[in-house]
CSV table of C-alpha atoms in Angstrom, one decimal:
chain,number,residue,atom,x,y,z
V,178,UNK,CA,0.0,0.0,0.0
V,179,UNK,CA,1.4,3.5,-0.5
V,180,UNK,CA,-1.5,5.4,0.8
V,181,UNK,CA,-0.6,7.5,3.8
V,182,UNK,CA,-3.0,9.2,6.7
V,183,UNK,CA,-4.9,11.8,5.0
V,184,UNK,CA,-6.4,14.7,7.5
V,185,UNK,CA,-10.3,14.9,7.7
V,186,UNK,CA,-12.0,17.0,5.0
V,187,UNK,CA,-10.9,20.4,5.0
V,188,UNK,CA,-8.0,20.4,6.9
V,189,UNK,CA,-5.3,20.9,4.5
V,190,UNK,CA,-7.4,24.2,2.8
V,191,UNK,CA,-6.6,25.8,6.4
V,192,UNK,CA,-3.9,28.4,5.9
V,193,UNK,CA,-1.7,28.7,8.9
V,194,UNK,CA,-1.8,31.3,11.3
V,195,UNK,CA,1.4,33.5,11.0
V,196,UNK,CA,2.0,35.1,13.8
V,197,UNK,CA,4.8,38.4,13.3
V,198,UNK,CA,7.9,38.1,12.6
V,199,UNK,CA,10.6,38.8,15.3
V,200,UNK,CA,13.8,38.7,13.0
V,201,UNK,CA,15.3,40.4,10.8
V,202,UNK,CA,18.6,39.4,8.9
V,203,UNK,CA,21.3,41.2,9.6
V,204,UNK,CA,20.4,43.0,12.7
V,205,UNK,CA,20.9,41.4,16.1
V,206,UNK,CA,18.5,42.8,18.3
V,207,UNK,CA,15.2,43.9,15.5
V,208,UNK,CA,12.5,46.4,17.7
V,209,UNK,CA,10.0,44.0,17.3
V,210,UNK,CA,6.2,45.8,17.0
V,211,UNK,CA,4.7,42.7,15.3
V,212,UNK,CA,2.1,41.5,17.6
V,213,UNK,CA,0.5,43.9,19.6
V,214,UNK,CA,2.7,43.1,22.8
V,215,UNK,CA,3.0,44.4,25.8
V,216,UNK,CA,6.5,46.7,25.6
V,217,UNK,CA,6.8,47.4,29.2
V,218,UNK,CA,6.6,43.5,29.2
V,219,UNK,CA,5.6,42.3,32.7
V,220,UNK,CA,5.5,43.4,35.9
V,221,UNK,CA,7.7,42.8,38.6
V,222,UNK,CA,4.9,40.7,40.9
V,223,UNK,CA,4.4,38.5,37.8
V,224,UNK,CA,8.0,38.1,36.9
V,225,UNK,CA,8.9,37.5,40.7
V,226,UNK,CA,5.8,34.7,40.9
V,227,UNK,CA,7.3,33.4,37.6
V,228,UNK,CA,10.4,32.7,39.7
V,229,UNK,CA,9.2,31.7,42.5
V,230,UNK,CA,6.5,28.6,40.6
V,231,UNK,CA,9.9,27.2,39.3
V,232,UNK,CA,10.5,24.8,42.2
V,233,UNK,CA,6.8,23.4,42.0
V,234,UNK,CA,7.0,22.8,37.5
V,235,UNK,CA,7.3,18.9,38.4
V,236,UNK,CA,3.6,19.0,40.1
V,237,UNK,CA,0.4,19.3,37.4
V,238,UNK,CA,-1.3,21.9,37.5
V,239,UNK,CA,-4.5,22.8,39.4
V,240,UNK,CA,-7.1,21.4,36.7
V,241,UNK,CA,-9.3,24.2,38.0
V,242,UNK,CA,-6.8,27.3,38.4
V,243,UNK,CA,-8.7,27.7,41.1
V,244,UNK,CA,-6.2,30.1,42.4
V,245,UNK,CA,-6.3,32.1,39.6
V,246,UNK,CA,-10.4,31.7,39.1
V,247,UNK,CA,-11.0,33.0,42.3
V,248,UNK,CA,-8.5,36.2,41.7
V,249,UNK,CA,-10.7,36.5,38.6
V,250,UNK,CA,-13.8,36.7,40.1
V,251,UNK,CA,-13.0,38.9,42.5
V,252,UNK,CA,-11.3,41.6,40.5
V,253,UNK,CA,-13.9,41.5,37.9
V,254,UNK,CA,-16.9,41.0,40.2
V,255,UNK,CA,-17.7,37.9,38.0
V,256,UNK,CA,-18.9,34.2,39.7
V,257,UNK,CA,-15.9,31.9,39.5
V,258,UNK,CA,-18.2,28.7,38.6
V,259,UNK,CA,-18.7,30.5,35.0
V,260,UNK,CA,-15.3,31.0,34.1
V,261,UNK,CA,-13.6,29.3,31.4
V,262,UNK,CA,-9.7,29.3,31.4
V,263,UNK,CA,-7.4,28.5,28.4
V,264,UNK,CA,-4.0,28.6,27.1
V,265,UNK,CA,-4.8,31.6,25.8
V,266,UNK,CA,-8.0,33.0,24.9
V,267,UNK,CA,-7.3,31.3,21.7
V,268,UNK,CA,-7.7,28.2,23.5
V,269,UNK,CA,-11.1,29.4,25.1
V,270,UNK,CA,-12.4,29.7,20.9
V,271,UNK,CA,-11.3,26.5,20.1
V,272,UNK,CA,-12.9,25.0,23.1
V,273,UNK,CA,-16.2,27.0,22.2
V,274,UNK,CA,-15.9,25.8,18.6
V,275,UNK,CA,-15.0,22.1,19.3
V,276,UNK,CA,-18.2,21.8,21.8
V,277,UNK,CA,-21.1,23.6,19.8
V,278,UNK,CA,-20.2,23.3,16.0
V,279,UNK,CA,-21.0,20.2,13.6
V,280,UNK,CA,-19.7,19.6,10.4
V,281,UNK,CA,-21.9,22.0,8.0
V,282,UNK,CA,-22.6,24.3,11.0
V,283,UNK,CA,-21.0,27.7,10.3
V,284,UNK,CA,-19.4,30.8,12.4
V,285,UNK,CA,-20.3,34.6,11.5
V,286,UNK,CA,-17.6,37.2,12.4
V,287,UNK,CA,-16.3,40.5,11.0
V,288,UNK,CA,-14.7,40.7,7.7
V,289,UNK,CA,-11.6,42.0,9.3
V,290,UNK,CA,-12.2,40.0,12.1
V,291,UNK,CA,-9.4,37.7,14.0
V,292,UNK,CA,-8.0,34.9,12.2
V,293,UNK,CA,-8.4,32.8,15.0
V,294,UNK,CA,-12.1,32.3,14.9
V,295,UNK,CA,-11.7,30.9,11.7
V,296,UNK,CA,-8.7,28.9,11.8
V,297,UNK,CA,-10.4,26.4,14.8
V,298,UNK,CA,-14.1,26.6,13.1
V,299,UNK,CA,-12.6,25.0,9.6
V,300,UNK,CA,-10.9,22.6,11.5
V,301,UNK,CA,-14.3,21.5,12.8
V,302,UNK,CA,-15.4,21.2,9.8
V,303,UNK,CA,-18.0,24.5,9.8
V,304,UNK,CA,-17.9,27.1,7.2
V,305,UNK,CA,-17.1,30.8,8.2
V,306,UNK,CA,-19.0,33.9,7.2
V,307,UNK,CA,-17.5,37.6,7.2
V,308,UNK,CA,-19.8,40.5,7.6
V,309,UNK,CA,-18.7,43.4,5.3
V,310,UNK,CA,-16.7,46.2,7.4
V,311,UNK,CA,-16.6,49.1,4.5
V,312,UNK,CA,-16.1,51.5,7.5
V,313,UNK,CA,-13.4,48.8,9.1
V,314,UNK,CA,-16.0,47.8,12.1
V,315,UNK,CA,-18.1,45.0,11.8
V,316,UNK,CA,-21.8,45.9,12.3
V,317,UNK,CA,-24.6,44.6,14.1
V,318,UNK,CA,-26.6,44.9,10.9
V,319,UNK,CA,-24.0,43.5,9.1
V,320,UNK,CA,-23.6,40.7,10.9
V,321,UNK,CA,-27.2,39.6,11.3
V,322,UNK,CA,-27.3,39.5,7.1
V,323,UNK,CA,-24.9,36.5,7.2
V,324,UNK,CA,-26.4,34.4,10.0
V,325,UNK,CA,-28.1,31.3,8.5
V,326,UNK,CA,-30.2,28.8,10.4
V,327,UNK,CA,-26.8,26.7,10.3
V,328,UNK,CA,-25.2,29.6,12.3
V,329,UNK,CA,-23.9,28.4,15.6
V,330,UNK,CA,-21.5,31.2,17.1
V,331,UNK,CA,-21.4,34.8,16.1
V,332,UNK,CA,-17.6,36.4,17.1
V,333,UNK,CA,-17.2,40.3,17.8
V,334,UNK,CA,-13.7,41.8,18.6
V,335,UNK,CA,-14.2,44.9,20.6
V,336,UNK,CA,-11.7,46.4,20.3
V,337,UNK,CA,-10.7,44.8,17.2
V,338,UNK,CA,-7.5,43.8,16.1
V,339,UNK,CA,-6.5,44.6,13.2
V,340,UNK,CA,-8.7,47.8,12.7
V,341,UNK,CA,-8.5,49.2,16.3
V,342,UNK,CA,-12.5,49.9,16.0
V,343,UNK,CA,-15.1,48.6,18.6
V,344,UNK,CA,-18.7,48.2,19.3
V,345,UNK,CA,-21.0,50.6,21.6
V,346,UNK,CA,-23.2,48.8,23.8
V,347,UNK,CA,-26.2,50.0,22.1
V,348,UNK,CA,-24.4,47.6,19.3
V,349,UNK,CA,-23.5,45.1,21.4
V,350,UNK,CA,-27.5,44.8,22.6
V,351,UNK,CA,-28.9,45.2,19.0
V,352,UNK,CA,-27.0,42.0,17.5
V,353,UNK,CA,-27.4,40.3,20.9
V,354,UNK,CA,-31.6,40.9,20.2
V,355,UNK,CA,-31.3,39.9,16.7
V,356,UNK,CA,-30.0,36.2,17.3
V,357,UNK,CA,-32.2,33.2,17.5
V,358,UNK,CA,-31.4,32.2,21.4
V,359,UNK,CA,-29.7,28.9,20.0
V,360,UNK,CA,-26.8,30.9,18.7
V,361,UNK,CA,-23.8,32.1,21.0
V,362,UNK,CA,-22.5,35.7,21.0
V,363,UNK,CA,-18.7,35.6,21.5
V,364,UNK,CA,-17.4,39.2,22.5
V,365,UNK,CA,-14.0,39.1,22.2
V,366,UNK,CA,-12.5,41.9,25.0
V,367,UNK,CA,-8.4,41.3,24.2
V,368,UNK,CA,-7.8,45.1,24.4
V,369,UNK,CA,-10.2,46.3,26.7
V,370,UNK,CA,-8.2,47.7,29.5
V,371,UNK,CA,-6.6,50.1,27.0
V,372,UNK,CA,-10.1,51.7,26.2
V,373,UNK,CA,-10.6,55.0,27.1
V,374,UNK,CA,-13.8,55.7,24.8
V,375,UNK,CA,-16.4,57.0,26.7
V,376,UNK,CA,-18.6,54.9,24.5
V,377,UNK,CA,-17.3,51.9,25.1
V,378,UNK,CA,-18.4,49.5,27.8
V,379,UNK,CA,-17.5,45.7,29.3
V,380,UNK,CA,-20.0,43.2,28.3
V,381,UNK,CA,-19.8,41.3,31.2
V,382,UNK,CA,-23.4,42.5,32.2
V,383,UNK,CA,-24.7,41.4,29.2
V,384,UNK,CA,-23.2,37.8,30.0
V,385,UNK,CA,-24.4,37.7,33.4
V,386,UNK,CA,-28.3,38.7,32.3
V,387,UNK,CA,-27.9,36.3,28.9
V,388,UNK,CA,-27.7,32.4,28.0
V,389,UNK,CA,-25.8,33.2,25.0
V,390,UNK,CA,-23.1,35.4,25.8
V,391,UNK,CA,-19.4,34.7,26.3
V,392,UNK,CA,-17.1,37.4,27.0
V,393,UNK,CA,-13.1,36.8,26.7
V,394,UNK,CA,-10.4,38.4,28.3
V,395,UNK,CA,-6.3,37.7,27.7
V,396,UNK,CA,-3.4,38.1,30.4
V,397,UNK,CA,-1.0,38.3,26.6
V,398,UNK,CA,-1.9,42.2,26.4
V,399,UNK,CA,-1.8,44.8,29.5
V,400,UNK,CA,-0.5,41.8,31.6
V,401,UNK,CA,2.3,41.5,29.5
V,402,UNK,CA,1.9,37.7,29.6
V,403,UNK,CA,1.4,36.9,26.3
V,404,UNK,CA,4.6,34.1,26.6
V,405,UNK,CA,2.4,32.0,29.4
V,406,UNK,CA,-1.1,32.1,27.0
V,407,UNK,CA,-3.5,33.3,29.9
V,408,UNK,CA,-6.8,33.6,29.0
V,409,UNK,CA,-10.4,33.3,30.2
V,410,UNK,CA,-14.2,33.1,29.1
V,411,UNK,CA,-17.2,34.7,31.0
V,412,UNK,CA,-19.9,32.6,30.0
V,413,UNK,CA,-23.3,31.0,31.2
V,414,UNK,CA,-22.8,28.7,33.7
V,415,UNK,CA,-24.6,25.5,31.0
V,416,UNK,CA,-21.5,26.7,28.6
V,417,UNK,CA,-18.9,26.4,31.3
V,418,UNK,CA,-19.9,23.1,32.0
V,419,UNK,CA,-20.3,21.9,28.4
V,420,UNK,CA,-16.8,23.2,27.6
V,421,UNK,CA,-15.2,22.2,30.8
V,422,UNK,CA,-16.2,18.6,29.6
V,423,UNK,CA,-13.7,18.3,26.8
V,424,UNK,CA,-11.2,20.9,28.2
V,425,UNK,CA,-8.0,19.2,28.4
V,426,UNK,CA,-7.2,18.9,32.1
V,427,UNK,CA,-4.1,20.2,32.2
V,428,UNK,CA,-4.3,22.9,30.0
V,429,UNK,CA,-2.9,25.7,32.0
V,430,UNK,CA,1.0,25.8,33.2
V,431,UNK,CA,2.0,26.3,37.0
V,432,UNK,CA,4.4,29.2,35.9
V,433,UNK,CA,1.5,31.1,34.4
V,434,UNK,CA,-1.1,30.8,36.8
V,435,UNK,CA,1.1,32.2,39.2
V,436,UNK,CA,2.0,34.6,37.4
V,437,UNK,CA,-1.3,35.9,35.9
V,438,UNK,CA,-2.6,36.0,39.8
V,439,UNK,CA,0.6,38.2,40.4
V,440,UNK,CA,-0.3,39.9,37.7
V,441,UNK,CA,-3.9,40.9,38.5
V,442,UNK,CA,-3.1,42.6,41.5
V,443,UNK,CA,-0.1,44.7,40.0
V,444,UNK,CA,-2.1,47.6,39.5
V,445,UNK,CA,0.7,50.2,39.3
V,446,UNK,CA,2.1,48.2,36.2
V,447,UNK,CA,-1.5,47.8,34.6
V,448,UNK,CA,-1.4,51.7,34.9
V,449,UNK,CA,2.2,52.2,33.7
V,450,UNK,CA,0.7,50.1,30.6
V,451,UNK,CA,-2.2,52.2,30.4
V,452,UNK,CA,-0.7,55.3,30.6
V,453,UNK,CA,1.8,54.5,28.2
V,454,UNK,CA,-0.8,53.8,25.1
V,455,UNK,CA,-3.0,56.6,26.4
V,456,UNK,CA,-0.2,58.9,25.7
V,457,UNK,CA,1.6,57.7,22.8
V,458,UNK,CA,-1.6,55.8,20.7
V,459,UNK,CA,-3.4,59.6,20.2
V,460,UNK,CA,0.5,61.1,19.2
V,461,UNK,CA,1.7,58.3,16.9
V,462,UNK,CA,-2.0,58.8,14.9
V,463,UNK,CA,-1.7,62.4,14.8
V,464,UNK,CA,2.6,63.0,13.8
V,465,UNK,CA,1.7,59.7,11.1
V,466,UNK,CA,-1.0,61.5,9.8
V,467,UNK,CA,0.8,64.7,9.6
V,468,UNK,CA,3.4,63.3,7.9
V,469,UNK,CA,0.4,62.6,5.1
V,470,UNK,CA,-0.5,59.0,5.6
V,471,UNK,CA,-3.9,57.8,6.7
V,472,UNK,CA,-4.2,56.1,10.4
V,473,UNK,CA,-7.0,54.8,11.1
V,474,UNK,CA,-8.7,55.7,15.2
V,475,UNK,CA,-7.6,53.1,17.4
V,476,UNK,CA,-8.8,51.7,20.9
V,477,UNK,CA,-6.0,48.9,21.1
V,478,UNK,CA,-2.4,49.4,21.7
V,479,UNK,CA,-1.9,49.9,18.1
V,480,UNK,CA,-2.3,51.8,15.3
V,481,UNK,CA,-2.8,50.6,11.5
V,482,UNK,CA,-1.3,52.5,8.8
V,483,UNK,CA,-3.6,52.7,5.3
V,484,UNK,CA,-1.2,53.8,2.4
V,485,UNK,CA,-2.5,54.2,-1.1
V,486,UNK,CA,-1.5,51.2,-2.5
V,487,UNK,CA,-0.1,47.6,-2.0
V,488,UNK,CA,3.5,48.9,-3.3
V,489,UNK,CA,3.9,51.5,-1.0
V,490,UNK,CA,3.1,49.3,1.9
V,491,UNK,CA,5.6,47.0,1.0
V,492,UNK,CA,8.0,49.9,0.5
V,493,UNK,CA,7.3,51.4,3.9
V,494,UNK,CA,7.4,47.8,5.7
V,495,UNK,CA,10.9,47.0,3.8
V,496,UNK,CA,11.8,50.6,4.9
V,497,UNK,CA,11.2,50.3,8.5
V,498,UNK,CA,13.1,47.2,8.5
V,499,UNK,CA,16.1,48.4,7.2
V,500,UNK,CA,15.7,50.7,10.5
V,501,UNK,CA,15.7,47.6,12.7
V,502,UNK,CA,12.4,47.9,12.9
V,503,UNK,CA,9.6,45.3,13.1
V,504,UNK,CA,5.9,45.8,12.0
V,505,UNK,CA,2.9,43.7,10.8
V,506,UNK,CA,1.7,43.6,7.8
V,507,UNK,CA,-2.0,42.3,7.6
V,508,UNK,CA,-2.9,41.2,4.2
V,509,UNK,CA,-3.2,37.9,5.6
V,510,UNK,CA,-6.7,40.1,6.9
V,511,UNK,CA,-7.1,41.0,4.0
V,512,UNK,CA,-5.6,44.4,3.9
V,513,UNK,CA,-2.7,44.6,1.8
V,514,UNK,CA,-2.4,47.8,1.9
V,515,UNK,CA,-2.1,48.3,5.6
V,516,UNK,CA,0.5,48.3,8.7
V,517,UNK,CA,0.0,47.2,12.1
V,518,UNK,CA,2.1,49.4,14.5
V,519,UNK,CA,2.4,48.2,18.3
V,520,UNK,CA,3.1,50.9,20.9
V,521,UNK,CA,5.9,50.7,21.8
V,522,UNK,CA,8.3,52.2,24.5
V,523,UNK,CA,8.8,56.3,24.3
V,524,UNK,CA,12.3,55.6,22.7
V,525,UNK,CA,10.9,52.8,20.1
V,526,UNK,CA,7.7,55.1,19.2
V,527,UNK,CA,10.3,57.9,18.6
V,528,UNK,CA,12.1,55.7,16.2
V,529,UNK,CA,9.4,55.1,14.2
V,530,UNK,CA,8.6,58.2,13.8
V,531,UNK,CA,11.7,59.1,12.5
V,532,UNK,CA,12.0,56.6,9.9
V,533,UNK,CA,8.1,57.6,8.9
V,534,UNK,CA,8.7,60.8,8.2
V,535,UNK,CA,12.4,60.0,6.6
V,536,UNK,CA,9.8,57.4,4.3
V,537,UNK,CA,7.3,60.5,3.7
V,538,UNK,CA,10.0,62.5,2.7
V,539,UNK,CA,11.6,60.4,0.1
């Protein structure tokens, strides 16, 4: 026989996740601001509790972080029996998509929406539908014109990465209201501690009132964690208990739930983090945009970069690199034409505006 094990039916059309790059050749030390980390990195508590879980790494884990879940609970003002935890939120999707969709099922999510979603829905064999975002936000009308009777979860990022846009609660509600009460509503909060709209609200309420509603939350962003994968769902309590069921056991390291509890009560580097992106995010849009390019309004840690064309996008990304200088491209979101720019430290953000307007001025 010269047949070999062939994956399942639709696993080899999957195109990888590629996450940024972190090298470039030539330059020893690139300033990586590919992936929307945290530049302070973390704080001392979590670094310290880091340290200090290294005698224990031969023990399992606590199946339950229950450690963690009740720091969780408490800072959040959620009930710990309704918390999901993964290796990442990504983890927490791919648990959500493994437990409630059949093959022929499909996802809905935002045309710009995280690759993520999709990558674990295909692998389970469901189809994925993208709501136009003309105005780069996905919109409650929008998405309720691509839900289908075979529609099992609906995905919102808010804030969204790569677009930096988000969703009002008056949103929020309206595509909550407009979903047959079989289908789930995943809100997808990665960014929300940077927020400072006044517009903008947790949906956590929503999830508590709902049977429907998931809310996720990472310890990879102001946590500066994102080496651990720490992250959680808020959901009803019949979810929790339907994921928890084929949630590997396991699936959450003794270094990092010590460190993400660390981590949650280090509120002087939380606001070092904040403070950092509320000062820099609002200057990086406005020098880019004097320099002549268009940025688009951001509520992540981030800002994306539309230049007029495909070629000049690659011009500016092979620019910035010949500056030592890491950033993300997105075509892969389909937006070839755009740069993702993490926030970076005061001295990084200054270097990248130096190269941008050297680039401008060529």
């Amino acid at each position: 026989m010269t047949e070999a094990p062939t994956p399942k039916p639709g696993i080899l059309d999957i195109a990888p996740y590629v996450g940024g790059k972190s090298k470039i050749d030539g330059v020893a030390e690139p300033m990586k601001l590919s992936s929307n980390e945290n530049m302070l990195g973390a704080g001392e508590k979590a670094r310290a509790a880091y340290e200090a879980a290294i005698r224990n790494i031969h023990i399992y884990p606590d199946g339950r972080a229950s450690k963690l879940r009740a720091a969780v609970a408490a800072h959040h003002g959620l009930e710990p029996e309704r918390l999901i935890f993964g290796n990442g939120s990504d983890e927490v999707f791919a648990l959500l998509n493994q437990t409630y969709l059949t093959p022929g099922d499909d996802i809905v999510t935002g045309q710009y929406g995280f690759l993520a979603y999709r990558i674990s829905a295909l692998a389970n064999q469901a189809s994925v539908r993208l709501a136009p975002e003309p105005e780069f936000k996905a919109t409650p009308e929008a998405l309720l014109e691509q839900v289908t009777e075979r529609t099992r979860i609906v995905y919102v990022s808010s804030p969204s990465n790569p677009t930096g846009s988000y969703n009002t609660p008056d949103e929020i509600r309206r595509l909550h209201e407009g979903l047959r009460p079989d289908v789930l509503l995943v809100i997808d909060e990665a960014y929300a501690e940077y927020v400072t709209e006044a517009d903008w609200e947790t949906s956590f309420d929503l999830a508590r009132t709902s049977q429907n509603v998931v809310v996720t939350r990472t310890f990879s962003k102001i946590h500066g964690l994102g080496g651990l994968r720490i992250g959680f769902g808020y959901a009803p309590l019949k979810v929790a208990e339907a994921v928890d069921r084929i949630r590997l056991p396991f699936n959450v390291s003794v270094p990092g739930l010590e460190a993400a509890v660390a981590a949650l009560g280090d509120e002087a580097h939380q606001k070092a983090s904040r403070d950092l992106i509320q000062t820099w995010c609002p200057r990086l849009t406005q020098s880019l945009r004097g320099f002549g390019f268009d940025v688009l309004p951001s509520a992540g840690n981030f800002v994306l970069i539309r230049f007029k064309d495909v070629e000049t996008c690659q011009a500016a990304n092979d620019w910035l690199n010949q500056k030592g200088i890491i950033v993300r491209p997105v075509g892969g979101y389909g937006l070839p034409e755009c740069l993702r720019i993490t926030v970076g430290t005061d001295d990084q953000n200054r270097a990248v505006l130096d190269a941008m307007s050297e680039f401008a001025a060529r």
